CSV table of C-alpha atoms in Angstrom, one decimal:
chain,number,residue,atom,x,y,z
A,18,MET,CA,15.7,-7.6,-20.1
A,19,LEU,CA,18.2,-8.1,-16.7
A,20,ASN,CA,17.8,-11.6,-15.1
A,21,ARG,CA,15.4,-10.4,-11.6
A,22,ARG,CA,17.5,-13.2,-9.5
A,23,THR,CA,20.7,-10.8,-10.4
A,24,PHE,CA,19.1,-7.6,-10.0
A,25,LEU,CA,17.1,-8.5,-6.1
A,26,LYS,CA,20.5,-8.4,-5.3
A,27,GLN,CA,22.1,-6.0,-7.2
A,28,ILE,CA,19.1,-3.0,-6.9
A,29,GLY,CA,17.3,-4.6,-2.8
A,30,TRP,CA,13.7,-6.1,-4.2
A,31,SER,CA,13.2,-8.9,-6.0
A,32,GLY,CA,-10.9,23.7,-17.8
A,33,ALA,CA,-13.5,21.1,-17.5
A,34,ALA,CA,-15.5,21.4,-14.2
A,35,LEU,CA,-14.8,18.5,-11.5
A,36,SER,CA,-18.0,15.8,-10.7
A,37,SER,CA,-18.2,12.7,-8.9
A,38,ALA,CA,-19.7,11.8,-12.9
A,39,PRO,CA,-17.6,9.3,-15.2
A,40,VAL,CA,-15.1,12.2,-17.2
A,41,ALA,CA,-12.3,10.6,-19.7
A,42,ILE,CA,-8.4,10.9,-18.2
A,43,ALA,CA,-7.3,13.9,-19.4
A,44,GLN,CA,-2.7,13.6,-21.3
A,45,PRO,CA,-1.1,15.4,-19.3
A,46,ASN,CA,2.4,17.1,-20.1
A,47,VAL,CA,2.0,20.1,-20.9
A,48,PRO,CA,4.4,22.0,-18.5
A,49,ALA,CA,3.5,25.5,-17.5
A,50,GLU,CA,6.2,27.8,-18.1
A,51,ALA,CA,7.0,30.5,-15.4
A,52,GLY,CA,4.0,33.3,-15.4
A,53,THR,CA,1.6,30.9,-15.9
A,54,ARG,CA,-1.8,31.4,-13.4
A,55,LEU,CA,-3.6,29.7,-12.1
A,56,THR,CA,-7.6,30.0,-11.4
A,57,GLY,CA,-10.9,28.5,-10.4
A,58,ARG,CA,-13.6,27.6,-8.1
A,59,VAL,CA,-14.1,25.1,-6.3
A,60,VAL,CA,-18.1,24.6,-5.3
A,61,SER,CA,-20.5,21.7,-4.1
A,62,ALA,CA,-24.1,23.0,-5.0
A,63,GLY,CA,-23.8,25.9,-6.7
A,64,LYS,CA,-21.2,27.6,-3.0
A,65,GLY,CA,-17.8,28.0,-3.6
A,66,LEU,CA,-16.2,26.0,-0.3
A,67,ALA,CA,-13.6,27.8,2.0
A,68,ASN,CA,-9.7,26.8,3.1
A,69,VAL,CA,-8.9,23.8,0.0
A,70,ALA,CA,-6.2,23.8,-0.4
A,71,VAL,CA,-5.0,23.7,-3.7
A,72,THR,CA,-1.8,23.0,-5.4
A,73,ASP,CA,0.4,22.8,-8.6
A,74,GLY,CA,2.2,20.5,-7.2
A,75,TYR,CA,5.1,23.2,-5.7
A,76,THR,CA,2.9,26.0,-4.2
A,77,VAL,CA,-0.5,24.9,-1.9
A,78,THR,CA,-2.7,28.4,-1.6
A,79,LYS,CA,-6.3,27.6,0.0
A,80,THR,CA,-9.3,29.2,-1.6
A,81,ASP,CA,-11.0,32.1,-0.2
A,82,LYS,CA,-14.5,32.2,1.8
A,83,ASN,CA,-16.0,32.3,-1.8
A,84,GLY,CA,-14.4,28.9,-2.8
A,85,ALA,CA,-12.3,31.1,-5.2
A,86,TYR,CA,-8.3,30.1,-6.2
A,87,GLN,CA,-5.4,31.8,-7.9
A,88,LEU,CA,-1.0,29.9,-8.4
A,89,THR,CA,0.8,31.0,-10.1
A,90,ALA,CA,2.0,27.7,-11.2
A,91,ALA,CA,6.1,26.4,-11.3
A,92,THR,CA,7.7,26.2,-14.2
A,93,GLY,CA,7.5,22.5,-15.3
A,94,ALA,CA,4.0,21.6,-13.0
A,95,GLU,CA,2.0,19.8,-15.3
A,96,PHE,CA,-1.0,20.0,-13.0
A,97,VAL,CA,-3.7,21.9,-10.8
A,98,TYR,CA,-5.1,19.8,-7.8
A,99,ILE,CA,-7.2,19.9,-4.7
A,100,SER,CA,-6.7,18.3,-1.4
A,101,LEU,CA,-10.4,16.6,-1.0
A,102,PRO,CA,-12.0,17.8,2.2
A,103,SER,CA,-13.2,15.9,4.4
A,104,GLY,CA,-17.5,15.5,4.2
A,105,TYR,CA,-17.5,14.8,0.2
A,106,ALA,CA,-17.5,12.2,-2.0
A,107,PHE,CA,-14.6,11.5,-3.8
A,108,PRO,CA,-15.1,11.9,-7.1
A,109,HIS,CA,-13.8,8.9,-10.1
A,110,ASP,CA,-14.0,8.4,-12.9
A,111,ASN,CA,-15.0,4.2,-12.5
A,112,GLY,CA,-13.0,3.3,-9.4
A,113,THR,CA,-10.0,5.9,-10.3
A,114,ALA,CA,-10.0,8.9,-8.3
A,115,ARG,CA,-10.6,12.2,-10.5
A,116,PHE,CA,-9.2,15.6,-8.4
A,117,PHE,CA,-7.3,17.0,-10.8
A,118,GLN,CA,-6.8,19.1,-13.6
A,119,PRO,CA,-4.0,19.1,-16.1
A,120,ILE,CA,-2.5,22.4,-16.9
A,121,THR,CA,-3.6,23.4,-20.3
A,122,ALA,CA,-0.8,25.9,-21.8
A,123,LYS,CA,2.4,26.4,-21.5
A,124,THR,CA,1.7,30.4,-20.2
A,125,GLY,CA,-1.4,32.6,-20.3
A,126,THR,CA,-3.7,32.0,-17.7
A,127,VAL,CA,-5.6,28.5,-16.8
A,128,THR,CA,-9.1,28.3,-15.4
A,129,ALA,CA,-10.2,25.3,-13.8
A,130,ASN,CA,-12.9,24.4,-11.2
A,131,PHE,CA,-13.8,21.5,-9.5
A,132,THR,CA,-17.6,20.3,-8.1
A,133,LEU,CA,-17.7,18.2,-5.7
A,134,ASP,CA,-20.9,16.0,-3.8
A,135,LYS,CA,-21.8,16.3,-0.2
A,136,LEU,CA,-21.7,13.2,1.9
A,137,PRO,CA,-25.2,11.8,2.4
A,138,VAL,CA,-24.0,10.8,6.3
A,139,ASP,CA,-20.8,11.3,8.2
A,140,ASP,CA,-17.3,9.9,7.0
A,141,THR,CA,-16.1,9.9,11.0
A,142,ARG,CA,-16.4,6.7,10.3
A,143,HIS,CA,-15.0,4.8,7.5
A,144,GLN,CA,-12.8,2.2,5.7
A,145,PHE,CA,-9.8,2.3,3.8
A,146,VAL,CA,-7.7,-0.9,2.1
A,147,VAL,CA,-4.7,-1.6,1.2
A,148,TRP,CA,-4.3,-3.3,-2.0
A,149,ALA,CA,-0.4,-3.3,-2.5
A,150,ASP,CA,1.5,-4.7,-5.7
A,151,THR,CA,-1.3,-6.1,-8.1
A,152,GLN,CA,2.1,-6.6,-10.2
A,153,MET,CA,0.7,-8.3,-14.3
A,154,ILE,CA,3.3,-8.7,-16.9
A,155,SER,CA,0.2,-11.0,-18.5
A,156,LYS,CA,-3.3,-11.2,-19.2
A,157,LYS,CA,-3.4,-14.7,-17.4
A,158,ASP,CA,-2.5,-13.0,-14.2
A,159,ALA,CA,-5.4,-9.4,-15.2
A,160,GLU,CA,-8.1,-12.5,-15.8
A,161,GLN,CA,-6.6,-14.2,-11.7
A,162,LEU,CA,-6.9,-10.5,-10.8
A,163,LYS,CA,-10.0,-9.5,-12.5
A,164,ALA,CA,-11.6,-12.6,-11.7
A,165,GLU,CA,-10.8,-13.0,-8.0
A,166,SER,CA,-9.2,-10.3,-6.7
A,167,ALA,CA,-12.0,-7.8,-7.7
A,168,PRO,CA,-15.0,-10.5,-6.7
A,169,ASP,CA,-12.8,-11.0,-3.0
A,170,LEU,CA,-13.3,-6.8,-2.5
A,171,HIS,CA,-16.2,-6.4,-4.0
A,172,GLU,CA,-18.1,-9.8,-1.3
A,173,LEU,CA,-16.3,-7.6,2.1
A,174,VAL,CA,-17.3,-4.4,1.2
A,175,ALA,CA,-21.0,-5.6,0.9
A,176,THR,CA,-20.3,-7.7,4.3
A,177,TYR,CA,-20.4,-4.0,6.3
A,178,PRO,CA,-23.5,-2.1,6.9
A,179,ALA,CA,-25.4,-0.8,3.5
A,180,GLY,CA,-23.7,3.6,3.2
A,181,SER,CA,-20.4,2.5,5.4
A,182,LEU,CA,-17.6,5.0,3.3
A,183,PHE,CA,-14.9,2.9,1.9
A,184,HIS,CA,-12.0,3.6,-0.4
A,185,GLY,CA,-8.9,2.0,-2.0
A,186,ILE,CA,-4.6,3.1,-2.1
A,187,GLY,CA,-3.2,1.7,-4.7
A,188,CYS,CA,-0.2,0.8,-2.9
A,189,GLY,CA,2.7,1.2,-6.7
A,190,ASP,CA,3.7,-2.0,-9.0
A,191,LEU,CA,-0.1,-1.9,-10.5
A,192,VAL,CA,1.6,-3.5,-13.7
A,193,TRP,CA,4.8,-4.8,-13.8
A,194,ASP,CA,5.7,-2.2,-16.8
A,195,HIS,CA,3.5,-3.4,-19.2
A,196,PHE,CA,1.7,-0.1,-19.5
A,197,ASP,CA,-1.5,-1.9,-22.4
A,198,LEU,CA,-1.6,-3.9,-18.5
A,199,TYR,CA,-3.3,-0.6,-17.3
A,200,ALA,CA,-7.1,-1.2,-18.1
A,201,ASP,CA,-6.8,-4.3,-16.4
A,202,TYR,CA,-6.4,-2.7,-13.7
A,203,LYS,CA,-8.5,0.3,-14.0
A,204,GLU,CA,-11.6,-2.5,-14.8
A,205,ALA,CA,-10.5,-4.9,-11.5
A,206,ILE,CA,-11.1,-1.8,-8.7
A,207,GLY,CA,-13.9,-0.3,-10.8
A,208,SER,CA,-15.9,-3.3,-10.4
A,209,THR,CA,-15.2,-3.7,-7.5
A,210,GLY,CA,-17.6,-0.4,-7.1
A,211,ILE,CA,-15.4,1.8,-5.2
A,212,PRO,CA,-12.6,4.4,-5.4
A,213,PHE,CA,-9.0,4.9,-5.6
A,214,PHE,CA,-5.9,5.8,-5.6
A,215,ASN,CA,-3.3,5.0,-6.7
A,216,VAL,CA,0.9,5.3,-5.8
A,217,ILE,CA,3.8,5.2,-8.8
A,218,GLY,CA,5.1,1.8,-8.0
A,219,ASN,CA,8.7,1.1,-9.8
A,220,HIS,CA,7.6,-1.8,-12.2
A,221,ASP,CA,5.0,1.8,-13.6
A,222,LEU,CA,8.1,3.8,-14.1
A,223,ASP,CA,8.8,4.5,-18.2
A,224,LEU,CA,11.9,2.9,-18.5
A,225,ASP,CA,13.5,4.0,-21.5
A,226,ALA,CA,13.3,7.4,-19.5
A,227,ARG,CA,16.7,10.0,-19.2
A,228,THR,CA,15.8,11.1,-15.6
A,229,ASP,CA,14.3,10.5,-13.3
A,230,ASP,CA,12.3,13.2,-13.7
A,231,TYR,CA,10.5,12.4,-17.1
A,232,SER,CA,10.3,7.6,-14.8
A,233,ALA,CA,6.3,8.6,-14.3
A,234,ARG,CA,5.4,10.8,-18.0
A,235,THR,CA,2.5,7.2,-19.0
A,236,PHE,CA,2.1,6.7,-14.9
A,237,LYS,CA,0.3,10.4,-14.9
A,238,GLN,CA,-1.9,10.1,-17.4
A,239,GLN,CA,-3.5,7.0,-16.8
A,240,PHE,CA,-4.2,8.0,-12.5
A,241,GLY,CA,-2.8,12.2,-12.7
A,242,PRO,CA,0.1,13.6,-10.5
A,243,THR,CA,2.3,10.8,-8.4
A,244,TYR,CA,2.5,13.1,-4.5
A,245,TYR,CA,-1.0,14.3,-3.9
A,246,SER,CA,-3.2,13.9,-0.4
A,247,PHE,CA,-6.7,14.1,1.0
A,248,ASN,CA,-9.5,14.2,3.5
A,249,ARG,CA,-11.9,12.3,4.9
A,250,GLY,CA,-13.1,12.5,8.1
A,251,GLN,CA,-10.3,13.5,10.3
A,252,VAL,CA,-7.8,11.4,8.7
A,253,HIS,CA,-5.1,12.8,6.5
A,254,TYR,CA,-4.2,10.9,4.2
A,255,VAL,CA,-1.6,11.7,1.7
A,256,MET,CA,0.1,10.2,-1.4
A,257,LEU,CA,4.1,10.1,-2.0
A,258,ASP,CA,6.3,9.0,-5.0
A,259,ASP,CA,9.8,8.0,-3.9
A,260,VAL,CA,10.4,5.8,-5.8
A,261,PHE,CA,13.3,7.6,-8.1
A,262,PHE,CA,15.0,6.0,-10.6
A,263,ILE,CA,18.7,6.1,-11.9
A,264,GLY,CA,18.4,6.6,-15.3
A,265,THR,CA,19.0,3.0,-16.5
A,266,ALA,CA,16.5,0.8,-17.0
A,267,LYS,CA,14.8,-1.3,-13.8
A,268,LYS,CA,17.0,0.9,-11.7
A,269,TYR,CA,16.3,2.5,-8.8
A,270,ILE,CA,16.6,3.8,-5.0
A,271,GLY,CA,13.9,4.5,-2.5
A,272,TYR,CA,14.2,8.2,-2.2
A,273,LEU,CA,12.1,11.1,-1.6
A,274,THR,CA,13.0,14.0,-4.3
A,275,GLU,CA,13.6,17.9,-2.6
A,276,ASN,CA,10.1,19.1,-4.4
A,277,GLN,CA,8.0,16.4,-2.9
A,278,LEU,CA,9.0,17.4,0.7
A,279,HIS,CA,8.8,20.8,0.2
A,280,TRP,CA,5.2,20.4,-1.3
A,281,LEU,CA,4.6,18.0,1.8
A,282,GLU,CA,5.4,21.2,4.4
A,283,GLN,CA,2.8,23.3,2.6
A,284,ASP,CA,0.6,20.9,3.1
A,285,LEU,CA,0.6,19.2,7.0
A,286,ALA,CA,1.1,23.1,6.9
A,287,LEU,CA,-2.3,23.5,6.9
A,288,VAL,CA,-3.2,20.3,9.3
A,289,LYS,CA,-4.0,20.2,12.8
A,290,PRO,CA,-1.0,18.8,15.2
A,291,GLY,CA,-2.1,15.8,16.9
A,292,SER,CA,-3.6,14.8,13.7
A,293,THR,CA,-3.6,11.5,12.2
A,294,VAL,CA,-2.1,11.2,9.0
A,295,VAL,CA,-2.5,8.6,6.8
A,296,VAL,CA,1.0,8.1,5.0
A,297,SER,CA,1.1,6.4,1.5
A,298,LEU,CA,4.1,5.2,-0.6
A,299,HIS,CA,5.5,1.8,-2.6
A,300,ILE,CA,8.8,1.2,-1.2
A,301,PRO,CA,8.9,0.9,3.0
A,302,THR,CA,10.3,4.2,4.8
A,303,GLN,CA,11.9,1.4,6.5
A,304,THR,CA,11.8,-3.2,7.1
A,305,GLY,CA,13.4,-6.1,9.1
A,306,HIS,CA,15.6,-7.3,6.3
A,307,ALA,CA,18.8,-6.3,6.4
A,308,ARG,CA,18.6,-8.2,10.4
A,309,ARG,CA,16.4,-11.1,9.7
A,310,ASN,CA,19.2,-11.6,6.4
A,311,LYS,CA,22.1,-9.8,9.1
A,312,LEU,CA,23.1,-7.5,6.4
A,313,LYS,CA,25.0,-5.0,7.7
A,314,ASP,CA,22.4,-2.0,5.9
A,315,ASP,CA,20.4,-1.5,4.3
A,316,GLU,CA,19.4,-2.2,0.7
A,317,LEU,CA,18.8,1.1,-1.7
A,318,GLY,CA,15.7,0.0,-3.4
A,319,GLY,CA,14.1,-1.9,-1.2
A,320,SER,CA,13.8,0.7,1.7
A,321,VAL,CA,14.2,5.3,1.3
A,322,SER,CA,17.2,6.6,2.5
A,323,ASN,CA,16.1,9.6,3.6
A,324,ARG,CA,13.3,8.6,5.5
A,325,ASN,CA,14.1,10.3,8.6
A,326,GLN,CA,13.6,13.3,6.8
A,327,LEU,CA,9.9,12.5,6.1
A,328,TYR,CA,9.2,11.6,9.8
A,329,GLN,CA,10.6,15.0,10.9
A,330,LEU,CA,7.8,16.4,9.4
A,331,LEU,CA,5.3,14.2,10.4
A,332,LYS,CA,6.3,14.7,14.3
A,333,PRO,CA,2.9,16.1,15.6
A,334,PHE,CA,1.1,14.0,13.8
A,335,LYS,CA,-0.2,10.3,15.1
A,336,THR,CA,1.0,8.4,11.9
A,337,HIS,CA,0.6,5.5,10.1
A,338,ILE,CA,2.9,3.9,6.4
A,339,MET,CA,1.0,2.6,4.6
A,340,SER,CA,4.3,1.0,1.3
A,341,GLY,CA,4.3,-2.8,-0.3
A,342,HIS,CA,7.1,-3.6,-2.5
A,343,THR,CA,8.8,-5.8,-0.7
A,344,HIS,CA,5.3,-8.9,-1.2
A,345,VAL,CA,6.1,-9.6,2.4
A,346,ASN,CA,3.4,-8.3,5.1
A,347,GLU,CA,5.0,-6.3,8.5
A,348,LYS,CA,5.4,-4.1,11.4
A,349,TRP,CA,7.3,-2.0,13.2
A,350,GLU,CA,6.6,0.4,15.3
A,351,ALA,CA,8.0,4.1,17.0
A,352,ASP,CA,7.3,6.8,18.6
A,353,ASN,CA,3.9,7.9,16.5
A,354,VAL,CA,4.3,5.9,14.0
A,355,ILE,CA,4.0,3.1,12.9
A,356,GLU,CA,4.3,1.5,9.5
A,357,HIS,CA,2.2,-1.4,7.1
A,358,VAL,CA,4.5,-3.4,4.8
A,359,HIS,CA,1.6,-5.7,3.3
A,360,GLY,CA,1.5,-8.8,2.3
A,361,THR,CA,0.8,-8.6,-2.1
A,362,VAL,CA,-3.1,-8.8,-4.0
A,363,CYS,CA,-0.2,-11.3,-6.0
A,364,GLY,CA,1.3,-13.2,-3.5
A,365,ALA,CA,4.6,-13.9,-5.2
A,366,TRP,CA,4.0,-13.1,-8.6
A,367,TRP,CA,0.7,-15.0,-9.3
A,368,THR,CA,3.0,-18.1,-8.8
A,369,GLY,CA,0.9,-20.1,-5.6
A,370,PRO,CA,-1.4,-18.5,-3.1
A,371,ILE,CA,0.6,-17.3,-0.5
A,372,CYS,CA,3.3,-14.8,-0.8
A,373,SER,CA,7.5,-15.5,-0.1
A,374,ASP,CA,6.8,-15.6,3.6
A,375,GLY,CA,3.7,-17.4,3.6
A,376,THR,CA,1.5,-14.7,4.0
A,377,PRO,CA,-1.9,-15.8,1.2
A,378,SER,CA,-2.0,-13.5,-1.2
A,379,GLY,CA,-4.7,-11.1,0.1
A,380,TYR,CA,-4.7,-7.3,1.5
A,381,GLY,CA,-4.7,-4.7,4.4
A,382,VAL,CA,-8.9,-3.5,5.5
A,383,TYR,CA,-8.6,-1.0,8.3
A,384,GLU,CA,-11.5,0.3,10.6
A,385,VAL,CA,-11.0,4.2,11.2
A,386,ASP,CA,-13.1,6.2,13.7
A,387,GLY,CA,-12.2,9.6,13.8
A,388,GLY,CA,-8.2,9.8,14.7
A,389,ASP,CA,-8.5,5.9,16.2
A,390,ILE,CA,-7.8,2.3,13.0
A,391,ARG,CA,-7.6,-0.7,13.1
A,392,TRP,CA,-6.7,-3.4,11.2
A,393,TYR,CA,-6.8,-6.7,10.5
A,394,TYR,CA,-5.1,-8.7,6.7
A,395,LYS,CA,-7.7,-9.9,4.3
A,396,SER,CA,-6.6,-13.4,2.1
A,397,THR,CA,-7.3,-13.5,-0.8
A,398,GLY,CA,-10.7,-16.3,-1.2
A,399,LYS,CA,-10.6,-17.0,2.7
A,400,PRO,CA,-12.8,-15.5,5.8
A,401,ARG,CA,-11.5,-12.4,7.6
A,402,THR,CA,-11.3,-14.2,10.7
A,403,HIS,CA,-8.2,-16.5,8.2
A,404,GLN,CA,-5.2,-14.9,10.4
A,405,VAL,CA,-2.9,-18.1,11.4
A,406,ARG,CA,-2.0,-21.3,9.7
A,407,ILE,CA,-0.2,-24.5,12.0
A,408,TYR,CA,1.7,-27.0,10.1
A,409,GLU,CA,1.6,-30.4,11.2
A,410,LYS,CA,5.8,-32.1,12.1
A,411,GLY,CA,8.2,-31.9,9.8
A,412,ARG,CA,7.4,-29.7,7.4
A,413,VAL,CA,10.2,-27.7,8.9
A,414,LYS,CA,13.5,-29.9,7.5
A,415,GLU,CA,15.7,-28.4,10.4
A,416,ALA,CA,12.7,-28.5,13.4
A,417,PRO,CA,11.4,-31.5,12.9
A,418,ASP,CA,9.5,-32.0,16.2
A,419,GLN,CA,7.5,-29.5,15.9
A,420,LEU,CA,5.1,-28.0,14.7
A,421,ALA,CA,5.4,-23.9,12.8
A,422,VAL,CA,3.5,-21.8,13.2
A,423,ASN,CA,2.1,-19.1,10.5
A,424,VAL,CA,0.8,-15.5,11.4
A,425,TRP,CA,1.6,-13.2,9.5
A,426,ASN,CA,-0.3,-10.1,10.5
A,427,TRP,CA,1.7,-10.0,14.1
A,428,ASP,CA,3.1,-8.2,15.5
A,429,PRO,CA,4.8,-7.3,19.5
A,430,LYS,CA,1.8,-6.0,20.0
A,431,TRP,CA,-0.2,-9.6,19.7
A,432,LYS,CA,-0.2,-12.1,22.3
A,433,ILE,CA,0.3,-15.8,20.6
A,434,GLU,CA,-0.9,-19.0,23.1
A,435,TRP,CA,-1.1,-22.6,22.8
A,436,LEU,CA,-3.1,-25.5,24.2
A,437,GLU,CA,-2.6,-28.5,24.6
A,438,ASP,CA,-5.5,-31.1,24.8
A,439,GLY,CA,-7.0,-28.4,25.9
A,440,VAL,CA,-5.0,-27.0,28.2
A,441,LEU,CA,-3.2,-24.1,27.8
A,442,LYS,CA,1.2,-24.8,28.2
A,443,GLY,CA,2.3,-20.8,27.8
A,444,GLN,CA,2.6,-17.9,25.6
A,445,LEU,CA,4.6,-18.4,21.9
A,446,ALA,CA,7.9,-16.1,21.4
A,447,PRO,CA,8.2,-15.2,17.5
A,448,GLN,CA,11.4,-16.5,15.8
A,449,VAL,CA,13.0,-15.8,12.6
A,450,ALA,CA,12.7,-18.0,9.8
A,451,LEU,CA,11.2,-20.4,6.4
A,452,ASP,CA,7.5,-20.4,6.1
A,453,PRO,CA,7.7,-23.5,4.8
A,454,TRP,CA,5.4,-24.0,2.3
A,455,ALA,CA,7.1,-20.8,0.7
A,456,VAL,CA,10.1,-23.4,0.9
A,457,GLU,CA,8.0,-26.2,-0.9
A,458,LEU,CA,6.8,-24.5,-3.4
A,459,TYR,CA,9.0,-21.2,-4.6
A,460,ALA,CA,13.0,-23.3,-3.6
A,461,GLY,CA,15.8,-24.4,-5.6
A,462,PRO,CA,16.8,-23.2,-8.9
A,463,GLN,CA,13.6,-24.8,-10.6
A,464,LEU,CA,10.9,-23.4,-9.0
A,465,PRO,CA,8.9,-21.4,-9.2
A,466,LYS,CA,7.7,-23.0,-12.4
A,467,LYS,CA,6.7,-20.0,-13.4
A,468,HIS,CA,8.9,-17.5,-12.4
A,469,LYS,CA,11.7,-19.7,-11.5
A,470,PHE,CA,13.3,-15.9,-9.2
A,471,VAL,CA,10.4,-16.4,-6.2
A,472,ASP,CA,13.2,-17.3,-3.1
A,473,PRO,CA,11.0,-18.4,-0.3
A,474,THR,CA,12.0,-15.1,2.2
A,475,LEU,CA,13.0,-14.8,6.1
A,476,THR,CA,10.0,-14.2,8.5
A,477,ASP,CA,9.6,-12.6,11.5
A,478,HIS,CA,6.1,-13.7,12.2
A,479,LEU,CA,6.8,-17.3,12.8
A,480,PHE,CA,6.6,-19.2,16.1
A,481,PHE,CA,7.1,-23.2,17.2
A,482,ILE,CA,5.3,-25.7,19.3
A,483,SER,CA,6.8,-28.8,20.4
A,484,PRO,CA,4.4,-31.3,21.9
A,485,SER,CA,4.0,-34.2,24.6
A,486,ALA,CA,5.2,-37.0,23.1
A,487,ASN,CA,1.0,-38.3,23.7
A,488,ALA,CA,-0.5,-34.6,22.9
A,489,ARG,CA,-3.0,-35.8,20.6
A,490,GLU,CA,-4.8,-31.6,19.3
A,491,ILE,CA,-2.6,-28.6,19.9
A,492,THR,CA,-4.6,-25.4,19.5
A,493,VAL,CA,-3.1,-22.1,19.4
A,494,ARG,CA,-4.7,-18.8,20.7
A,495,ALA,CA,-4.1,-15.6,19.1
A,496,THR,CA,-4.8,-11.9,19.9
A,497,ASP,CA,-4.2,-9.2,18.6
A,498,ARG,CA,-3.8,-5.7,20.1
A,499,PHE,CA,-7.2,-4.9,19.1
A,500,GLY,CA,-7.9,-7.7,21.6
A,501,THR,CA,-9.4,-9.7,18.9
A,502,VAL,CA,-9.3,-13.6,18.8
A,503,TYR,CA,-8.4,-16.1,16.5
A,504,THR,CA,-8.6,-20.3,17.0
A,505,GLU,CA,-6.5,-22.8,15.2
A,506,ARG,CA,-6.9,-26.4,15.7
A,507,MET,CA,-4.4,-29.0,14.8
A,508,PRO,CA,-5.4,-32.6,15.6
A,509,LEU,CA,-2.4,-35.3,15.7
A,510,VAL,CA,-3.7,-38.1,16.0
């Protein structure tokens, strides 16, 4: 097995009807041959649903006024699936979204019908969460996911009004190459009480595959297609596979295949320009890693090489991109796109309570109202107001006379102010630095004990305060882009 610390340097970063009743995940991998015909209907309460997008992953068509569709499957197609329409419940098997059916014959006609249940409430307002990198390598990791992370999400959902609509996005690296732990992942998401749509990550690949084409066979058996879309309210959700396996164990690049981009072009053609589109993928399309580390180029395994082609397709829309992979929390925004790179559920690979940039282990929470989205970061085991951490003088060895402040969900539209003994002293500017707690937990060849490859990483969301000699208390007031104020205090005496 390739040493992970070395690897990080090399590659970049460390026919039945479908309903909401539980059903077994069928085995795919019966790829269609030329001429295979796909037919069926999409219905609700016995009535056909018109204009529902249906695809084999290559071609997108729509149901007619009776809810019927027909499609000639592309050679190699493994599934027929729908883009779940707004206003209907998400079918799932104990939390695992179920919007597809495997193609059951290589030739002839395959009939796949889909039955949906009408929602009893309007879905214009809804919520979703992004779980990045649950990444379990052992039963001990899996038990921690089930005992801490899943109950935390279940409790969060319970704080919202009864009947609130929630769904989850599993943003890749659901396990850490140990496919037997998918059962634990499914048990965890099933216990949260909300349906999850899942994305493939680099640690969800079949490493014995000879090419990328066959590297997702186990993931597909567990979760279905690796790229697809669905709708809720006024938002169109797209899930993509941007992990391109290069045929050597544990080596990959961030890349979107032509098949996906061709499919996405057709999928987005059915979405009204100006709509909000949420795109989820595992490897970020881009990050600040190269800038923070003064590198000339992005690393191939750390961002999407052909991201500009994706951005071109997304130009007509208001786009949020959801990603993980890096085990740090950051955001960038340009033109019509904002990307949310998430801190992870597993923190620094289940070695401690924080990620390598000091972000607590946790997940993103998104509140949707029409086409508008608000968000916050939920730290596992902490209240939603936990958004700021202050470090006393001396914790940062390079700045022994200063206090350090980590505001992990910061972006440039936040305002970070500090007060000394109740008197406003001004705003703070972010600095690129290492989180001191992450240094204490992860720096050095012998730390952390569980996974020694983990190192602290530079972040943009650290701030520094130089208090007066006689100051008695420092207050940090962080106001996010939505006007929510988070306050943290530290006594100095």
